[in-house]
Short mmCIF file of N, CA, C and O in Angstrom, two decimals:
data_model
loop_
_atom_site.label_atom_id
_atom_site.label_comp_id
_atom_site.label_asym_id
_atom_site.label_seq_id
_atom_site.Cartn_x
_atom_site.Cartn_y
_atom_site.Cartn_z
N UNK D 1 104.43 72.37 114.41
CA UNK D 1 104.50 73.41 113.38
C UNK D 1 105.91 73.45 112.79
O UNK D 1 106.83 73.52 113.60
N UNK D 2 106.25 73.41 111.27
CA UNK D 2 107.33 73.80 110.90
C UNK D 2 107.98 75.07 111.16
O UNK D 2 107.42 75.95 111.81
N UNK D 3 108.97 75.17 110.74
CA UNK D 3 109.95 76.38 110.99
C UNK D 3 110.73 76.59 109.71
O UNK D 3 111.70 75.96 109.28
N UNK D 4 109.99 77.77 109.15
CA UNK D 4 110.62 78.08 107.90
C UNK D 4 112.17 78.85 108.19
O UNK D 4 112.24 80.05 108.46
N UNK D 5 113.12 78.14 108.11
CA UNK D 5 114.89 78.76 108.48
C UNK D 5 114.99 79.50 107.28
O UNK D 5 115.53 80.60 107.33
N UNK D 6 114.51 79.02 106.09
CA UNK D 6 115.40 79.56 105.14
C UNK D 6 113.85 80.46 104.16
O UNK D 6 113.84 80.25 102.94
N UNK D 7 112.96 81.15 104.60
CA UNK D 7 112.23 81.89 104.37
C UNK D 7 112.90 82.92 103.69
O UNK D 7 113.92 83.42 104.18
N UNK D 8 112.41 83.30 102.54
CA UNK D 8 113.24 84.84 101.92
C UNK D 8 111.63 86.00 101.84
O UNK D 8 110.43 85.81 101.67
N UNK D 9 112.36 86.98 102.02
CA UNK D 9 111.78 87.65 101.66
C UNK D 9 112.13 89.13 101.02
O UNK D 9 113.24 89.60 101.25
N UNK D 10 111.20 89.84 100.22
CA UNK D 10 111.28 90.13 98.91
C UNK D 10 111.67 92.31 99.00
O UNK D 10 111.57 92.95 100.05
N UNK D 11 111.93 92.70 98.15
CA UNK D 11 112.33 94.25 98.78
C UNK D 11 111.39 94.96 98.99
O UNK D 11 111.53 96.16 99.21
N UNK D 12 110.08 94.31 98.97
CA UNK D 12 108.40 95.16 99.68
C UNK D 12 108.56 94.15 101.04
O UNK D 12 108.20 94.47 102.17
N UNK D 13 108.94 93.36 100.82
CA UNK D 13 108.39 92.59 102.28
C UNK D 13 109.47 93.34 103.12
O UNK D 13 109.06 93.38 104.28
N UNK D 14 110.50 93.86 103.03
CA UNK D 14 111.67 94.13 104.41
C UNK D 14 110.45 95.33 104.41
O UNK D 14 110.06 95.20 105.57
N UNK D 15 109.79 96.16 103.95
CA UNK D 15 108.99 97.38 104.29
C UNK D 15 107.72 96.47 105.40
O UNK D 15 107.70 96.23 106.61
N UNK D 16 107.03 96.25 104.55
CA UNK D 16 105.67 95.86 104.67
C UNK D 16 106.22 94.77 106.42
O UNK D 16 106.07 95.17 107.58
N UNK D 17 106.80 93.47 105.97
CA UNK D 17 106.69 92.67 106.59
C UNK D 17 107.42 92.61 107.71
O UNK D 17 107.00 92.22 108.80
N UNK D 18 108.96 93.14 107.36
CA UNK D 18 110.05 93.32 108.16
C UNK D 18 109.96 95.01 109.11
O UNK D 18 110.69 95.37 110.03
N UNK D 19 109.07 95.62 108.61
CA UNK D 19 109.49 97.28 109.32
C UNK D 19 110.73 97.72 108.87
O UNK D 19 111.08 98.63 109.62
N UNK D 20 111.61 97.50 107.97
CA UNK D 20 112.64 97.77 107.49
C UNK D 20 112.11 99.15 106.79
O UNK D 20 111.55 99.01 105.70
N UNK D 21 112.25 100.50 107.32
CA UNK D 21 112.47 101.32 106.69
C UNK D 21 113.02 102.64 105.85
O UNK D 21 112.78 103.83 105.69
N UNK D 22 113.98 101.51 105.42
CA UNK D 22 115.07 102.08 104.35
C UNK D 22 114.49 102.26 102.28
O UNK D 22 113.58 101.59 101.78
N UNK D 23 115.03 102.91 101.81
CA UNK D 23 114.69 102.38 100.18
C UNK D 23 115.72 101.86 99.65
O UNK D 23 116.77 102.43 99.95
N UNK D 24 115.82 100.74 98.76
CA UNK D 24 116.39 99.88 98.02
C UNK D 24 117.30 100.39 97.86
O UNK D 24 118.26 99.67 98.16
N UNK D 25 117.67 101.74 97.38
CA UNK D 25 119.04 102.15 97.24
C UNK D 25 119.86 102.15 98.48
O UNK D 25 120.94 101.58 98.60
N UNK D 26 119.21 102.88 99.43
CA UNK D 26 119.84 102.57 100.89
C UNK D 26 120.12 101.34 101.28
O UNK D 26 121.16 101.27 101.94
N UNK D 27 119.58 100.42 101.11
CA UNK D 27 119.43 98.75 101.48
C UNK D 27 120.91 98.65 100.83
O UNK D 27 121.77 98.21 101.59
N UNK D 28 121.31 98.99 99.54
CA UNK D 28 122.31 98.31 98.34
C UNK D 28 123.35 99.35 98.85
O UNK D 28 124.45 98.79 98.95
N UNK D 29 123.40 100.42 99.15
CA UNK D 29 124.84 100.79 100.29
C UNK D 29 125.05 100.13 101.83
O UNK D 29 126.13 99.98 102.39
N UNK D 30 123.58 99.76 102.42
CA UNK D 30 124.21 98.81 103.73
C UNK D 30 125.05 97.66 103.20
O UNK D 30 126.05 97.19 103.74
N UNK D 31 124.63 97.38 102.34
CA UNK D 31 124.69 95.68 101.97
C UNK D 31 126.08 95.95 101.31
O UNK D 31 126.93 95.18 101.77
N UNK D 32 126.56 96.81 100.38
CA UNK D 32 127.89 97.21 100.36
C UNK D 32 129.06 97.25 101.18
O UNK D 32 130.13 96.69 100.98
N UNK D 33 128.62 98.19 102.39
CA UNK D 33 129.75 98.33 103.55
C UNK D 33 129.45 97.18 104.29
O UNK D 33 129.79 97.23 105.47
N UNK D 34 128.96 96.28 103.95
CA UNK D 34 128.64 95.23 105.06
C UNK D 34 127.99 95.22 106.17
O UNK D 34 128.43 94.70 107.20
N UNK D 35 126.39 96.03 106.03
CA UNK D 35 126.00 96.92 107.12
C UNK D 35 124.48 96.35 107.26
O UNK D 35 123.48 96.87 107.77
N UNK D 36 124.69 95.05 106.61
CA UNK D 36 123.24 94.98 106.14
C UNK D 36 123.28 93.31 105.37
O UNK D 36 123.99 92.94 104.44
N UNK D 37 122.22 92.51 106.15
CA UNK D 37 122.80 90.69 105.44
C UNK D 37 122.80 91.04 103.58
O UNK D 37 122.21 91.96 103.02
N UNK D 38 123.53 90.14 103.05
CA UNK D 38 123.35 89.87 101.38
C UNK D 38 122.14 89.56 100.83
O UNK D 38 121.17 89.19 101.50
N UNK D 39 122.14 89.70 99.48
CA UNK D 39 121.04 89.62 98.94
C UNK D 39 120.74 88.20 98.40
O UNK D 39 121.68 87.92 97.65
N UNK D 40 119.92 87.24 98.44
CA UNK D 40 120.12 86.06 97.16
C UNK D 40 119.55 86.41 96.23
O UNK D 40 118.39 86.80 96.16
N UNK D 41 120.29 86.31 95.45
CA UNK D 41 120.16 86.39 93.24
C UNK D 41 119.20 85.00 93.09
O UNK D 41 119.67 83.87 93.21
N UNK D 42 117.67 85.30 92.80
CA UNK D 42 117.10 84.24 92.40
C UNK D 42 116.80 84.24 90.46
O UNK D 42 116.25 83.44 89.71
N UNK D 43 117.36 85.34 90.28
CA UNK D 43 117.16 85.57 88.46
C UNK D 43 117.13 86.81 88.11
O UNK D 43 117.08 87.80 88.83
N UNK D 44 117.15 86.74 87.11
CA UNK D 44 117.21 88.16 86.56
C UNK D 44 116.10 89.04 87.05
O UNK D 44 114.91 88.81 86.86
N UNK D 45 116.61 90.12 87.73
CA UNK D 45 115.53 91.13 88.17
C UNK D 45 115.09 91.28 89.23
O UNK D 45 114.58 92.32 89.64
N UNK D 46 115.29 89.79 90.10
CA UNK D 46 114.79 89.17 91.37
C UNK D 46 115.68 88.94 92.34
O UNK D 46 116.50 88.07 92.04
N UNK D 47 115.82 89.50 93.58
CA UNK D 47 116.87 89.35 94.83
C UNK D 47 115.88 89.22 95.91
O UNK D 47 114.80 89.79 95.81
N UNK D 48 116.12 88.65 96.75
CA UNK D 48 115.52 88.22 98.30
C UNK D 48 116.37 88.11 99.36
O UNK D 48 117.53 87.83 99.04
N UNK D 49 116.13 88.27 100.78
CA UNK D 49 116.78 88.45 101.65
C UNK D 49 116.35 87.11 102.30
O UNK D 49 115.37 86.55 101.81
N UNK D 50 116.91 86.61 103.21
CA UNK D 50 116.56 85.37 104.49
C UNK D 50 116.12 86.07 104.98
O UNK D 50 116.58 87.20 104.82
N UNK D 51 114.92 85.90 105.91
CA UNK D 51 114.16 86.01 106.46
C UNK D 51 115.00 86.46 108.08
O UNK D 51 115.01 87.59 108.58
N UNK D 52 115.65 85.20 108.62
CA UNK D 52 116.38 84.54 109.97
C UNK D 52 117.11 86.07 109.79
O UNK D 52 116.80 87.06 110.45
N UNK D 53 118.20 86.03 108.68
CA UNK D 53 119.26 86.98 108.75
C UNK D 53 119.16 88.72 108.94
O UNK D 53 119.92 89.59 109.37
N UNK D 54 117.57 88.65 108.26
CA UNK D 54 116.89 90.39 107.93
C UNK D 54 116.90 90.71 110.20
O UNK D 54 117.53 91.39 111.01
N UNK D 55 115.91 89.83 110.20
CA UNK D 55 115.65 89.14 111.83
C UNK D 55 116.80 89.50 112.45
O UNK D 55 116.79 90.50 113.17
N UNK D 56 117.68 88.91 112.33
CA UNK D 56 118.93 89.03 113.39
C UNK D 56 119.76 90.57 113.22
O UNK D 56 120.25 91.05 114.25
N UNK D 57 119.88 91.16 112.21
CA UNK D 57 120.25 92.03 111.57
C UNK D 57 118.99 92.93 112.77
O UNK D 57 119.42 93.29 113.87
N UNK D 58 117.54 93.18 112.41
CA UNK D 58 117.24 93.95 113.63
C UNK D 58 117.39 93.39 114.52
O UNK D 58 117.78 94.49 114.93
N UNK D 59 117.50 92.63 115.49
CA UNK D 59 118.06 92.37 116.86
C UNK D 59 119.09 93.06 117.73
O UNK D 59 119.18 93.48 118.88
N UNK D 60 120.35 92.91 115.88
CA UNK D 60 121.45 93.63 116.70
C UNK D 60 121.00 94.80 116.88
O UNK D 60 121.11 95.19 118.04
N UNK D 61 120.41 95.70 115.99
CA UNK D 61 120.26 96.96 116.00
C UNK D 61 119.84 97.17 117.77
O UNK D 61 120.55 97.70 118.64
N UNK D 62 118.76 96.70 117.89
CA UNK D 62 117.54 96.82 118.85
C UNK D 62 118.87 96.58 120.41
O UNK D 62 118.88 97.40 121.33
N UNK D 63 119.75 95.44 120.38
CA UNK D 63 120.62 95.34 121.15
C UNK D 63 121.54 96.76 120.98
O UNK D 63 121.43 97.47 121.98
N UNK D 64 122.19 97.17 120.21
CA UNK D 64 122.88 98.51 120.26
C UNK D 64 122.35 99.48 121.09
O UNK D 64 123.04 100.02 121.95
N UNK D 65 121.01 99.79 120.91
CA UNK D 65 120.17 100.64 121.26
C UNK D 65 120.15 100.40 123.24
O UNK D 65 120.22 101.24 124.13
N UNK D 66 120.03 99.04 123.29
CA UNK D 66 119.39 98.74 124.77
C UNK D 66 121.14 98.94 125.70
O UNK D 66 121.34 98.97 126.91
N UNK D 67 122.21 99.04 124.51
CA UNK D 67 123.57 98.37 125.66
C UNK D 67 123.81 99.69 126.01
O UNK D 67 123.50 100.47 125.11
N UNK D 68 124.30 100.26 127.13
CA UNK D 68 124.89 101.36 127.46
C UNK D 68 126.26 101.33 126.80
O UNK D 68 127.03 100.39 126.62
N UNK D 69 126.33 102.54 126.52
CA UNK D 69 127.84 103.50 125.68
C UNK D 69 127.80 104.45 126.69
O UNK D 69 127.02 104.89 127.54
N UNK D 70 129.22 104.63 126.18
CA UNK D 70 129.73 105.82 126.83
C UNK D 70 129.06 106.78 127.13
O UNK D 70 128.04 106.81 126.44
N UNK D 71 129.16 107.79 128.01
CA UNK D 71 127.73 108.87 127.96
C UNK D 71 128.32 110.26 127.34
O UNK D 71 129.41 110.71 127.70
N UNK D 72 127.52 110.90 126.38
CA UNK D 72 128.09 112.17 125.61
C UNK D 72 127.07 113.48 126.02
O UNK D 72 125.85 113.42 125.85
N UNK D 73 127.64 114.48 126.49
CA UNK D 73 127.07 115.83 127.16
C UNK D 73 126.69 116.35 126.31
O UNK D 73 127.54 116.54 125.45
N UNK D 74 125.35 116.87 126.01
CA UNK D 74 124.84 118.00 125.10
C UNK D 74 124.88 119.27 125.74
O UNK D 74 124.51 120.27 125.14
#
């Protein structure tokens, strides 16, 4: 079976496909502070994400979540 590396996908697919659920404007302030992979410019009107990078991007999250921090008292 191939292995699509360089798969993009589209600003319904991070919803639909990815569970990404942020809205486009939110997406375009991660992607600002650097909080969030870049977009590729395929033409006017049209931006896509890598697939691999959307992917790794939740991983880390999912890793943040699993690493122990410091512990804070409520």
């Amino acid at each position: 079976m191939i292995q699509f590396d360089k798969r993009l996908v589209s600003k319904k697919e991070l919803k639909s496909v990815c569970g990404i659920p942020y809205t486009p404007q939110h997406i375009g302030r991660l992607e600002a502070a650097g909080k969030f992979p870049k977009r590729v410019n395929l033409g006017p009107g049209r931006v896509a994400w890598l697939m691999s990078e959307v992917d790794a991007w939740v991983s880390e999250r999912i890793a943040e979540r699993d690493t122990p921090s410091h512990e804070t008292s409520f």
